Short mmCIF file of C-alpha atoms and ligand atoms in Angstrom, two decimals:
data_model
loop_
_atom_site.label_atom_id
_atom_site.label_comp_id
_atom_site.label_asym_id
_atom_site.label_seq_id
_atom_site.Cartn_x
_atom_site.Cartn_y
_atom_site.Cartn_z
CA MET A 1 0.00 0.00 0.00
CA LYS A 2 1.26 3.41 -0.91
CA GLN A 3 1.65 5.89 1.88
CA THR A 4 0.88 9.52 1.33
CA GLU A 5 3.63 11.98 2.18
CA GLU A 6 1.88 13.73 5.03
CA HIS A 7 0.62 10.59 6.81
CA SER A 8 3.75 8.49 6.80
CA PRO A 9 4.08 6.83 10.24
CA LEU A 10 7.81 6.52 9.62
CA LYS A 11 8.07 10.27 9.21
CA GLU A 12 6.23 10.82 12.46
CA VAL A 13 8.56 8.49 14.35
CA GLN A 14 11.56 10.27 12.84
CA ALA A 15 10.18 13.67 13.80
CA LEU A 16 9.65 12.46 17.37
CA LEU A 17 13.24 11.21 17.57
CA GLU A 18 14.61 14.48 16.28
CA GLU A 19 12.51 16.56 18.64
CA ASN A 20 14.17 17.61 21.87
CA GLN A 21 12.00 15.84 24.44
CA ALA A 22 13.51 17.80 27.32
CA PRO A 23 12.97 21.45 26.41
CA LEU A 24 13.05 22.56 30.07
CA LYS A 25 16.51 23.11 31.55
CA GLU A 26 15.17 21.40 34.65
CA LEU A 27 11.73 20.26 35.76
CA ASP A 28 11.43 23.18 38.18
CA GLU A 29 11.26 25.56 35.27
CA TRP A 30 7.64 24.47 34.92
CA ASP A 31 6.93 25.01 38.63
CA ASP A 32 8.54 28.46 38.45
CA PHE A 33 6.35 29.36 35.47
CA VAL A 34 3.19 28.40 37.39
CA ALA A 35 4.30 30.41 40.43
CA THR A 36 4.89 33.45 38.21
CA ARG A 37 1.59 32.88 36.41
CA TYR A 38 -0.26 33.08 39.72
CA ARG A 39 1.97 35.68 41.34
CA GLN A 40 0.21 37.08 44.40
CA GLY A 41 -1.72 40.27 43.80
CA LYS A 42 -2.30 39.61 40.09
CA SER A 43 -5.74 40.33 38.65
CA GLU A 44 -7.86 37.81 36.70
CA GLU A 45 -7.02 39.84 33.60
CA GLU A 46 -3.31 39.36 34.25
CA PHE A 47 -3.75 35.60 34.80
CA ARG A 48 -5.19 35.41 31.31
CA ASN A 49 -2.06 37.07 30.02
CA TYR A 50 0.09 34.11 31.04
CA LYS A 51 1.93 34.02 27.72
CA ALA A 52 3.92 37.04 28.83
CA ASP A 53 5.44 34.86 31.58
CA ALA A 54 6.22 31.89 29.34
CA ASN A 55 9.67 31.71 27.79
CA PRO A 56 10.23 29.67 24.58
CA THR A 57 11.29 26.54 26.46
CA VAL A 58 8.16 26.56 28.64
CA THR A 59 6.02 27.15 25.55
CA GLU A 60 7.69 24.26 23.73
CA PHE A 61 7.17 22.08 26.80
CA TYR A 62 3.40 22.77 26.73
CA ARG A 63 3.26 22.16 22.98
CA GLN A 64 4.62 18.65 23.56
CA ASN A 65 2.49 18.02 26.66
CA HIS A 66 -0.77 18.94 24.93
CA LYS A 67 0.14 17.07 21.76
CA TYR A 68 1.19 13.74 23.27
CA GLN A 69 -1.11 13.34 26.30
CA THR A 70 -3.80 11.32 24.49
CA LEU A 71 -6.32 9.10 26.28
CA ASP A 72 -4.43 6.09 24.90
CA PHE A 73 -1.17 7.38 26.33
CA VAL A 74 -2.76 8.01 29.74
CA LEU A 75 -4.24 4.49 29.87
CA LYS A 76 -0.91 2.98 28.87
CA LYS A 77 1.00 4.87 31.58
CA LYS A 78 -1.60 4.06 34.23
CA ALA A 79 -1.28 0.37 33.35
CA GLU A 80 2.49 0.66 33.51
CA TYR A 81 2.84 2.52 36.83
CA CYS A 82 -0.35 2.41 38.87
CA GLY A 83 0.01 -1.29 39.70
CA LEU A 84 3.09 -0.22 41.72
CA LYS A 85 5.35 -2.98 40.41
CA ARG A 86 8.67 -1.18 40.63
CA GLY A 87 9.66 -2.56 44.00
CA LYS A 88 9.56 -1.62 47.67
CA LYS A 89 11.34 1.50 48.85
CA SER A 90 11.02 3.82 51.82
CA ILE A 91 9.78 7.40 51.40
CA TRP A 92 13.30 8.52 52.35
CA GLU A 93 15.03 6.39 49.75
CA MET A 94 12.73 7.92 47.11
CA ALA A 95 13.32 11.45 48.42
CA GLU A 96 17.08 10.89 48.15
CA TYR A 97 16.59 9.44 44.69
CA LEU A 98 14.51 12.46 43.61
CA ASN A 99 17.23 14.76 44.88
CA THR A 100 19.58 13.45 42.19
CA LEU A 101 17.46 15.51 39.75
CA VAL A 102 19.21 18.78 40.72
CA ASP A 103 22.45 18.01 38.91
CA ASP A 104 22.43 20.70 36.24
CA SER A 105 20.81 23.50 38.26
CA ASP A 106 22.59 26.26 40.13
CA PRO A 107 23.30 25.09 43.71
CA ASP A 108 23.49 28.68 45.00
CA THR A 109 20.08 29.86 43.90
CA ASP A 110 18.02 26.72 43.31
CA VAL A 111 16.61 24.75 46.19
CA THR A 112 16.92 20.99 45.89
CA GLN A 113 13.85 18.81 45.44
CA ILE A 114 13.90 17.80 49.13
CA GLU A 115 14.24 21.46 50.11
CA HIS A 116 11.15 22.36 48.05
CA LEU A 117 9.22 19.58 49.80
CA LEU A 118 10.45 20.72 53.21
CA GLN A 119 9.72 24.39 52.48
CA THR A 120 6.17 23.54 51.44
CA ALA A 121 5.66 21.36 54.51
CA GLU A 122 7.24 23.89 56.89
CA ALA A 123 4.99 26.69 55.62
CA ILE A 124 1.98 24.44 56.31
CA ARG A 125 3.35 23.56 59.75
CA LYS A 126 3.87 27.23 60.66
CA ASP A 127 0.19 27.90 59.96
CA GLY A 128 -0.78 25.25 62.51
CA HIS A 129 -2.42 22.76 60.14
CA PRO A 130 -2.92 19.07 61.05
CA ARG A 131 -0.09 16.57 60.72
CA TRP A 132 -1.54 14.85 57.64
CA PHE A 133 -1.65 18.25 55.87
CA ILE A 134 2.03 18.87 56.67
CA LEU A 135 2.83 15.37 55.44
CA ALA A 136 0.97 16.02 52.16
CA GLY A 137 3.23 19.05 51.67
CA PHE A 138 6.30 16.93 52.22
CA LEU A 139 5.15 14.22 49.77
CA HIS A 140 3.45 16.18 47.02
CA ASP A 141 6.21 16.22 44.38
CA LEU A 142 7.81 12.82 45.05
CA GLY A 143 6.04 11.54 41.93
CA LYS A 144 8.61 13.46 39.90
CA VAL A 145 10.79 10.35 40.18
CA LEU A 146 8.95 9.41 36.96
CA CYS A 147 11.55 11.56 35.27
CA LEU A 148 14.30 9.32 36.65
CA TYR A 149 12.38 6.28 35.39
CA GLY A 150 12.98 7.75 31.92
CA GLU A 151 9.66 9.50 31.26
CA PRO A 152 9.83 12.66 29.15
CA GLN A 153 9.18 15.99 30.90
CA TRP A 154 5.73 16.31 29.29
CA ALA A 155 4.66 13.06 31.02
CA VAL A 156 5.88 14.14 34.47
CA VAL A 157 4.95 17.79 35.01
CA GLY A 158 2.58 20.33 33.47
CA ASP A 159 -0.96 21.44 34.24
CA THR A 160 -3.15 18.34 34.21
CA PHE A 161 -6.46 18.04 32.34
CA PRO A 162 -9.03 15.31 31.62
CA ALA A 163 -8.38 13.17 28.53
CA GLY A 164 -11.30 11.72 26.56
CA CYS A 165 -13.55 14.79 26.58
CA ALA A 166 -13.54 18.35 25.22
CA TYR A 167 -10.59 20.48 26.34
CA SER A 168 -11.43 23.54 28.40
CA ASP A 169 -9.98 26.86 27.25
CA GLN A 170 -9.13 27.40 30.93
CA VAL A 171 -6.18 25.04 30.44
CA VAL A 172 -3.07 27.06 29.51
CA PHE A 173 -2.15 27.11 25.80
CA PRO A 174 -5.43 25.47 24.69
CA GLU A 175 -4.47 26.09 21.05
CA PHE A 176 -1.83 23.34 21.33
CA PHE A 177 -4.57 20.73 21.73
CA THR A 178 -5.28 20.89 18.00
CA ALA A 179 -2.12 18.80 17.48
CA ASN A 180 -3.42 16.10 19.86
CA PRO A 181 -4.80 13.16 17.82
CA ASP A 182 -7.76 12.99 20.24
CA SER A 183 -8.99 16.33 18.94
CA GLU A 184 -9.77 14.50 15.67
CA LYS A 185 -12.02 12.00 17.47
CA PRO A 186 -15.56 13.44 17.65
CA GLU A 187 -16.52 11.01 20.44
CA TYR A 188 -13.82 12.56 22.66
CA GLN A 189 -14.71 16.11 21.78
CA THR A 190 -18.19 16.52 23.21
CA GLN A 191 -18.50 18.24 26.59
CA TYR A 192 -18.68 14.89 28.44
CA GLY A 193 -16.80 12.76 25.91
CA ILE A 194 -16.49 9.21 27.26
CA TYR A 195 -17.78 10.27 30.72
CA GLU A 196 -21.19 10.70 32.37
CA PRO A 197 -22.36 14.03 33.82
CA HIS A 198 -20.98 14.47 37.38
CA CYS A 199 -19.40 11.00 37.25
CA GLY A 200 -16.75 12.04 39.79
CA LEU A 201 -13.09 12.73 39.05
CA ASP A 202 -12.09 9.30 40.28
CA ASN A 203 -13.70 8.01 37.06
CA VAL A 204 -11.93 10.56 34.88
CA HIS A 205 -8.56 9.85 33.27
CA MET A 206 -6.39 12.89 33.89
CA SER A 207 -3.33 13.59 31.73
CA PHE A 208 -0.54 11.50 33.24
CA GLY A 209 2.11 12.92 35.53
CA HIS A 210 3.62 13.19 39.00
CA ASP A 211 0.26 13.95 40.68
CA GLU A 212 -1.41 10.67 39.73
CA TYR A 213 1.67 8.59 40.49
CA ILE A 214 2.29 9.90 44.03
CA PHE A 215 -1.44 9.63 44.75
CA ARG A 216 -1.40 5.94 43.80
CA VAL A 217 1.74 5.21 45.83
CA THR A 218 0.43 6.84 49.01
CA GLU A 219 -3.38 6.61 48.82
CA LYS A 220 -3.94 3.79 51.31
CA TYR A 221 -1.92 5.55 54.00
CA LEU A 222 -3.42 9.04 53.85
CA PRO A 223 -6.77 10.65 54.66
CA GLU A 224 -8.94 11.54 51.67
CA GLU A 225 -8.24 15.28 51.92
CA ALA A 226 -4.52 14.62 51.52
CA GLN A 227 -5.17 12.22 48.64
CA TYR A 228 -6.98 15.00 46.79
CA MET A 229 -4.16 17.47 47.45
CA LEU A 230 -1.63 15.11 45.90
CA ARG A 231 -3.76 13.91 43.02
CA TYR A 232 -5.05 17.27 41.76
CA HIS A 233 -2.45 19.83 42.78
CA SER A 234 -1.55 20.50 39.10
CA PHE A 235 -5.19 20.61 37.92
CA TYR A 236 -5.16 24.42 37.77
CA ALA A 237 -8.04 24.68 35.28
CA ALA A 238 -10.29 23.19 37.98
CA HIS A 239 -8.92 24.41 41.31
CA ARG A 240 -7.99 27.93 40.12
CA HIS A 241 -10.52 28.55 37.35
CA GLY A 242 -13.53 26.36 38.20
CA ALA A 243 -13.44 24.40 34.91
CA TYR A 244 -14.72 20.81 34.53
CA ARG A 245 -17.32 21.06 37.28
CA HIS A 246 -19.65 19.12 34.98
CA LEU A 247 -17.51 16.04 35.66
CA MET A 248 -17.21 16.58 39.41
CA ASP A 249 -19.48 14.99 42.01
CA GLU A 250 -20.34 16.27 45.48
CA LEU A 251 -17.32 14.64 47.08
CA ASP A 252 -15.01 16.34 44.55
CA GLU A 253 -16.66 19.69 45.21
CA ALA A 254 -16.14 19.31 48.95
CA MET A 255 -12.58 17.98 48.66
CA PHE A 256 -11.45 20.69 46.25
CA GLU A 257 -11.64 23.09 49.17
CA TRP A 258 -8.56 21.28 50.44
CA VAL A 259 -6.84 21.29 47.07
CA ARG A 260 -7.32 25.08 47.04
CA LYS A 261 -6.06 25.36 50.61
CA PHE A 262 -2.93 23.44 49.67
CA ASN A 263 -2.05 25.32 46.49
CA PRO A 264 -0.57 28.56 47.94
CA TYR A 265 1.91 26.54 50.00
CA ASP A 266 3.11 24.81 46.85
CA LEU A 267 3.30 28.04 44.84
CA TYR A 268 4.64 30.55 47.31
CA SER A 269 6.92 28.73 49.75
CA LYS A 270 9.89 28.72 47.38
CA GLY A 271 10.92 32.32 47.95
CA ARG A 272 11.31 31.70 51.67
CA GLU A 273 14.65 31.08 53.33
CA ARG A 274 16.27 27.70 52.81
CA PRO A 275 15.06 25.21 55.39
CA ASN A 276 17.50 24.11 58.05
CA THR A 277 17.30 20.50 56.94
CA LYS A 278 19.43 19.08 59.74
CA GLU A 279 17.33 20.71 62.42
CA ILE A 280 13.90 19.77 61.08
CA LEU A 281 14.63 16.31 59.69
CA PRO A 282 13.92 14.45 62.97
CA TYR A 283 10.39 15.94 62.98
CA TYR A 284 9.78 14.69 59.44
CA ARG A 285 11.23 11.26 60.14
CA GLU A 286 8.74 10.87 62.95
CA LEU A 287 5.89 12.27 60.84
CA VAL A 288 6.56 9.90 57.95
CA SER A 289 6.76 6.85 60.22
CA GLU A 290 3.49 7.83 61.90
CA PHE A 291 1.67 7.24 58.59
CA PHE A 292 3.89 4.86 56.59
CA PRO A 293 5.53 1.49 57.17
CA ASP A 294 9.26 1.38 56.49
CA LYS A 295 8.94 0.25 52.86
CA ILE A 296 6.04 0.78 50.47
CA ASP A 297 5.32 -0.25 46.88
CA TRP A 298 6.38 2.13 44.11
FE1 FE2 B 301 3.86 19.25 41.78
FE1 FE2 B 302 5.50 21.47 44.23
#
């Protein structure tokens, strides 16, 4: 069979291989963009102007994320990782492992991954929140180990969104969804797509990334509020802009209060002074062992 020029699968594979799949200098470049996007004191109007805050690498990152996060891809990654078949490790072993991600960043200005987790958790602790809330702060980005498993940046970080239904224009760079093969599938492009009205987010396949993975790893050890914080902390279209409520059920509506409560700690704790790791570590060791056994499945 003769293949037409523009639909040659070989060409597509070649293009993918030639594309730089790691446009961000480091994963934190995405986190920094989100923090700038929601800088405190900004108006709604300014939020909508997010492109002014996006440099070319962040823009390229979103182009890839929106193009490749198809429903098929999400289902494949969930099958690969959510069964937790990568062995037993302690939270601390994984935190140390995640810390190896800092290699090419500037040690003077950039906080390490563990420092970001501790800063988030310490800010929560200072406000007198319950221990499980502090713990959620400490755990929330551990799913970024996906990057060390070899996943491309666009499958680890980025604003998350439901796959298998119409894309909301409240997701950043919605124009990049036109390159996603799912946008050609009419059954995925109705308001509800493959879902039922108010089916509950637990039944919705979110674009894959560090949120879903850390939720799966920790879910049976944490209260539901903390599970929501971990699972939806990058779902900005919903928790910041109120999109996708037509898929949410009453439990989601109630639990998103907690996702919203968590978000400022994630966004705004970075500018604070570096945590005195040595001094606070004993507290976190005790906190982690209050909720987790020594080794858990990853
Ligand atoms: Fe995160
Ligand atoms: Fe974070």
